[in-house]
PDB file of C-alpha atoms in Angstrom:
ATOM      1  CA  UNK A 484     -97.001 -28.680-185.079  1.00  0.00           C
ATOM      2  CA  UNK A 485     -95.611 -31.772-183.971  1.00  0.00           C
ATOM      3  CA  UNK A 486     -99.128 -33.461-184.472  1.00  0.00           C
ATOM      4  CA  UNK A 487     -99.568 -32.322-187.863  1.00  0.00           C
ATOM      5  CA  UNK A 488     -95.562 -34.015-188.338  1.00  0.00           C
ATOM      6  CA  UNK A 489     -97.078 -37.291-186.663  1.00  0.00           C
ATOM      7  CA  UNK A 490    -100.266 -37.622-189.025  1.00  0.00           C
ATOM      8  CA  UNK A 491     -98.458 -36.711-192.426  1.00  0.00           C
ATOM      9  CA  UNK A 492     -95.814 -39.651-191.185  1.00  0.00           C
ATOM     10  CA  UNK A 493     -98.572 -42.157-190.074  1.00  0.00           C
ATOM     11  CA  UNK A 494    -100.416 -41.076-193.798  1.00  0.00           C
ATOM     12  CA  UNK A 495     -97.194 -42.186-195.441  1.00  0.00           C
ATOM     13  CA  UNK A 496     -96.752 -44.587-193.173  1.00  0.00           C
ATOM     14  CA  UNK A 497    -100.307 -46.093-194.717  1.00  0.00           C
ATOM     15  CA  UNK A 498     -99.720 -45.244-198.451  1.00  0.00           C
ATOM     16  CA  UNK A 499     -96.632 -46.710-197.849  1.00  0.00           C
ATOM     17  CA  UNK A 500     -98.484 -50.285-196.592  1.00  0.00           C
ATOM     18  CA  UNK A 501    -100.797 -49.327-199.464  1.00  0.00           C
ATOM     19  CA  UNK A 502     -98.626 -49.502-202.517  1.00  0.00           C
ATOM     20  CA  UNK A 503     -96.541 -52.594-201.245  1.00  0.00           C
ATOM     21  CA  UNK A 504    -100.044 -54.627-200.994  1.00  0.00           C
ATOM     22  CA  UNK A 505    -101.983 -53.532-203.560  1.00  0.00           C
ATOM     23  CA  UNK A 506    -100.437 -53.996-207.370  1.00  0.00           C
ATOM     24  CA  UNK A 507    -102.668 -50.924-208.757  1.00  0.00           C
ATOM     25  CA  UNK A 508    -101.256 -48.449-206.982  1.00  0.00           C
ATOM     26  CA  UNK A 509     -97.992 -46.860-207.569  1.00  0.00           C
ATOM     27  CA  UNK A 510     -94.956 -44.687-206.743  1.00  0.00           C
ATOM     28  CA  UNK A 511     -92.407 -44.706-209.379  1.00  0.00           C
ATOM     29  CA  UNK A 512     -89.189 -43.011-209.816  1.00  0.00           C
ATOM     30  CA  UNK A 513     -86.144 -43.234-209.465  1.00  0.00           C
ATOM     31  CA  UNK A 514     -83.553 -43.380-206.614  1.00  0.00           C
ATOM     32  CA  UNK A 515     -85.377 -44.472-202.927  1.00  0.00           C
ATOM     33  CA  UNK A 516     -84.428 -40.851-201.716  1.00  0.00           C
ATOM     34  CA  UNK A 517     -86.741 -39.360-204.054  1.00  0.00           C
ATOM     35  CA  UNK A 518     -89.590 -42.191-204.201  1.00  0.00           C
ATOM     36  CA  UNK A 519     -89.352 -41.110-200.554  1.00  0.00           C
ATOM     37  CA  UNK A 520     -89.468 -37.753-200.714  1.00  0.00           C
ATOM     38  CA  UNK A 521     -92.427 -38.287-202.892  1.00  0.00           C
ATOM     39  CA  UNK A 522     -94.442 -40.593-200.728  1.00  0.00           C
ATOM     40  CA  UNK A 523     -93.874 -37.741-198.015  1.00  0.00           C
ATOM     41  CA  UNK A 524     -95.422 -35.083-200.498  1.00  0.00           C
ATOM     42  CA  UNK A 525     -98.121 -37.621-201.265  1.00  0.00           C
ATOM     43  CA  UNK A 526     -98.806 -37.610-198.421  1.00  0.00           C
ATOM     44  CA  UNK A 527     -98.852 -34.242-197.339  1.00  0.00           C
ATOM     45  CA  UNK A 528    -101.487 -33.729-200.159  1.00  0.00           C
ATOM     46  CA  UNK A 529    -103.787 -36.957-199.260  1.00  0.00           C
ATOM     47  CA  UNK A 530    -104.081 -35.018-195.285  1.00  0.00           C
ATOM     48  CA  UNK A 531    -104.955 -31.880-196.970  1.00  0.00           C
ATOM     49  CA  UNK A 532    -107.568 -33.801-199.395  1.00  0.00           C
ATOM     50  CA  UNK A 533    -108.710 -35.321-196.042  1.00  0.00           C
ATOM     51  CA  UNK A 534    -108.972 -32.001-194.188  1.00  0.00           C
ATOM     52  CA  UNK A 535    -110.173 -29.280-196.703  1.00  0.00           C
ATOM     53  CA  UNK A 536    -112.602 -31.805-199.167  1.00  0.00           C
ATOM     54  CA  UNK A 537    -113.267 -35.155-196.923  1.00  0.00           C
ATOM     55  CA  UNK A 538    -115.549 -33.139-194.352  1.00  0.00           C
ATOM     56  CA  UNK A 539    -117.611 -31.340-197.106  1.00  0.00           C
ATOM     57  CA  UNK A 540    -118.268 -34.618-198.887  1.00  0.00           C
ATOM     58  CA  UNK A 541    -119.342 -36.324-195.557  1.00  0.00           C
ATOM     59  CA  UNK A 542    -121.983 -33.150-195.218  1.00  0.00           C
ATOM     60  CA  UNK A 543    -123.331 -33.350-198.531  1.00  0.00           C
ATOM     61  CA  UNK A 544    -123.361 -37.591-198.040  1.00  0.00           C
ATOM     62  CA  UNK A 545    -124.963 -37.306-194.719  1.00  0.00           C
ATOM     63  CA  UNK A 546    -128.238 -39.057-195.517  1.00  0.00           C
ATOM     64  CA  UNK A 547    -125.727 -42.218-196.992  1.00  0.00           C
ATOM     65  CA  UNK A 548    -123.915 -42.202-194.341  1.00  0.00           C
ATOM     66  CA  UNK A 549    -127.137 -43.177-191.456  1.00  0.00           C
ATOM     67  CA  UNK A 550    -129.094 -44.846-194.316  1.00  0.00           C
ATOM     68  CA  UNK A 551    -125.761 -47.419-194.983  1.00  0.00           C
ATOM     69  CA  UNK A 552    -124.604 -47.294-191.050  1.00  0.00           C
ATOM     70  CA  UNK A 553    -121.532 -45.830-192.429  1.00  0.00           C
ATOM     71  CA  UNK A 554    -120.785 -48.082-195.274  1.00  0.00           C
ATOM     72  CA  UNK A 555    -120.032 -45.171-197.655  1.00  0.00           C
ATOM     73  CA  UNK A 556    -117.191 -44.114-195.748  1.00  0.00           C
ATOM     74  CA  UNK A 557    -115.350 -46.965-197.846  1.00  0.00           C
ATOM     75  CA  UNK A 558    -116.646 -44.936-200.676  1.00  0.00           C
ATOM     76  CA  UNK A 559    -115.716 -41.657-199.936  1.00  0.00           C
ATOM     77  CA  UNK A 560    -112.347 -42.912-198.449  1.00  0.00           C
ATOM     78  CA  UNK A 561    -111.997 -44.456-202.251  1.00  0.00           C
ATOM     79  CA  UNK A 562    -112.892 -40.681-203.816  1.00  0.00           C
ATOM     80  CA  UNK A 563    -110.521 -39.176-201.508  1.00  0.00           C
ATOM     81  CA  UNK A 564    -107.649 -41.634-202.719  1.00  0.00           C
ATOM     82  CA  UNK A 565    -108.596 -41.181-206.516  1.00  0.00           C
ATOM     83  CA  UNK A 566    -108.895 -37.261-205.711  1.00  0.00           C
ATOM     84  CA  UNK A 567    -105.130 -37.527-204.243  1.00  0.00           C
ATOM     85  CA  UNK A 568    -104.177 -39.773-207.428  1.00  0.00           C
ATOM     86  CA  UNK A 569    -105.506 -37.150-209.656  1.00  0.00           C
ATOM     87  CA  UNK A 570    -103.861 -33.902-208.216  1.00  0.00           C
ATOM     88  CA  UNK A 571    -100.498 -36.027-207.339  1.00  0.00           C
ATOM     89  CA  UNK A 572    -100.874 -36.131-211.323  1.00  0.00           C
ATOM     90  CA  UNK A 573    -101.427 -32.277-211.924  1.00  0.00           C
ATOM     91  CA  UNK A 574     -98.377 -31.591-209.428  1.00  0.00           C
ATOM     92  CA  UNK A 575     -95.799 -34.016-210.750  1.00  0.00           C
ATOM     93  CA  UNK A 576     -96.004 -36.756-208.615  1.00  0.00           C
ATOM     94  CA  UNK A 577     -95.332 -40.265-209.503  1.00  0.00           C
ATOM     95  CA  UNK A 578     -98.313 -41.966-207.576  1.00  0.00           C
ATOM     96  CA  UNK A 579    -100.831 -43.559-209.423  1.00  0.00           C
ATOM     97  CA  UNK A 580    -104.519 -45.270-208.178  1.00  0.00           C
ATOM     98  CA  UNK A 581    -105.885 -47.221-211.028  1.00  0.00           C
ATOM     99  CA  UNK A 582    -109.809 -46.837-210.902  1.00  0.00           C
ATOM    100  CA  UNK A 583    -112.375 -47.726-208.264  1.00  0.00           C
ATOM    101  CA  UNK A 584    -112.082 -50.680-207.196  1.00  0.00           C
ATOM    102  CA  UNK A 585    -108.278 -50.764-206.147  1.00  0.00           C
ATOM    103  CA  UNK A 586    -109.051 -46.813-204.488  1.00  0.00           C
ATOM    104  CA  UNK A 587    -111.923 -48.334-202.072  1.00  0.00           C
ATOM    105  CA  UNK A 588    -109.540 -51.494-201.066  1.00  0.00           C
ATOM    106  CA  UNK A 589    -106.579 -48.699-201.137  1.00  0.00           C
ATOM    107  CA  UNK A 590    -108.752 -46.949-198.727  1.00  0.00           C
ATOM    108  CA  UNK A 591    -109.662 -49.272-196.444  1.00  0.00           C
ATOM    109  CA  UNK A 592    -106.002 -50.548-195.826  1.00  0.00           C
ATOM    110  CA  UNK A 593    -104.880 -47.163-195.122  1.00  0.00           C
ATOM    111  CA  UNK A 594    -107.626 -46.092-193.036  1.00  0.00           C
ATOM    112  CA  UNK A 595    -106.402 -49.199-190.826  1.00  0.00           C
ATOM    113  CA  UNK A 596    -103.051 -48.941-190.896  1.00  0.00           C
ATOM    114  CA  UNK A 597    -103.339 -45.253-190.368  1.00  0.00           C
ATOM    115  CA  UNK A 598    -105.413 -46.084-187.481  1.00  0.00           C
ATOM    116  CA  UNK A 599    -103.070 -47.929-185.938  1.00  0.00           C
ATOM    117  CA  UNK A 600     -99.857 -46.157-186.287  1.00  0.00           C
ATOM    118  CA  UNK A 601    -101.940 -42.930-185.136  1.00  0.00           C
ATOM    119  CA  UNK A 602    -102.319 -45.271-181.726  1.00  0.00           C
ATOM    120  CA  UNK A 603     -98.636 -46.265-181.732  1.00  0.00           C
ATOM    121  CA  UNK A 604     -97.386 -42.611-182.537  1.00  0.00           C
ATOM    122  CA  UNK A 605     -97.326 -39.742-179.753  1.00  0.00           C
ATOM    123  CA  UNK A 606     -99.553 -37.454-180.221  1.00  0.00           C
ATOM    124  CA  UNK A 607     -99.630 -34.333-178.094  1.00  0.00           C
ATOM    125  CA  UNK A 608     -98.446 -30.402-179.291  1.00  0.00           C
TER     126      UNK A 608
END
């Protein structure tokens, strides 16, 4: 339990870097308490994007992934981010990718930062 606590705050940790960087992506609303609240439910739904859909995509991408040494994990780190966008939109929430572009360098500044608060951040059950 208390590693599933430390990845959803190290994911909103990283969306968090995320939106302040990068212009195209967005968390409206209105008070901090509930931009915060929604950056935590963001985030909740961006780890279960990455746990249910991420692994099946990496299957089905396998041959991409040895023939481009891994380069399309930018790519499929961008789909997950637009896939998060677009179901943050079916449940109400006010985050926002706009296209491509801004989801593959959204993706590779979370993957980082993710990376390294995951390092900084106890991890054990």
């Amino acid at each position: 339990m208390k590693n599933f606590v430390v990845k959803t705050i190290a994911n909103a940790g990283a969306l968090a870097v995320a939106i302040w960087l990068i212009q195209d992506i967005t968390l409206s609303g209105g008070s901090t308490g509930r931009k915060a609240l929604t950056l935590i439910l963001v985030a909740l739904l961006f780890g279960l994007v990455n746990f249910v859909v991420k692994p099946i995509v990496k299957l089905l991408t396998l041959p991409l992934f040895i023939l481009t040494l891994g380069l399309i994990t930018l790519v499929v780190n961008a789909l997950m981010l637009l896939l998060t966008s677009w179901l943050a939109g079916l449940f109400n929430l006010s985050f926002h990718v706009e296209g491509f572009w801004t989801a593959v360098l959204g993706g590779l500044i979370i993957s980082i930062v993710s990376w390294a608060l995951n390092v900084i951040l106890p991890d054990e059950d």
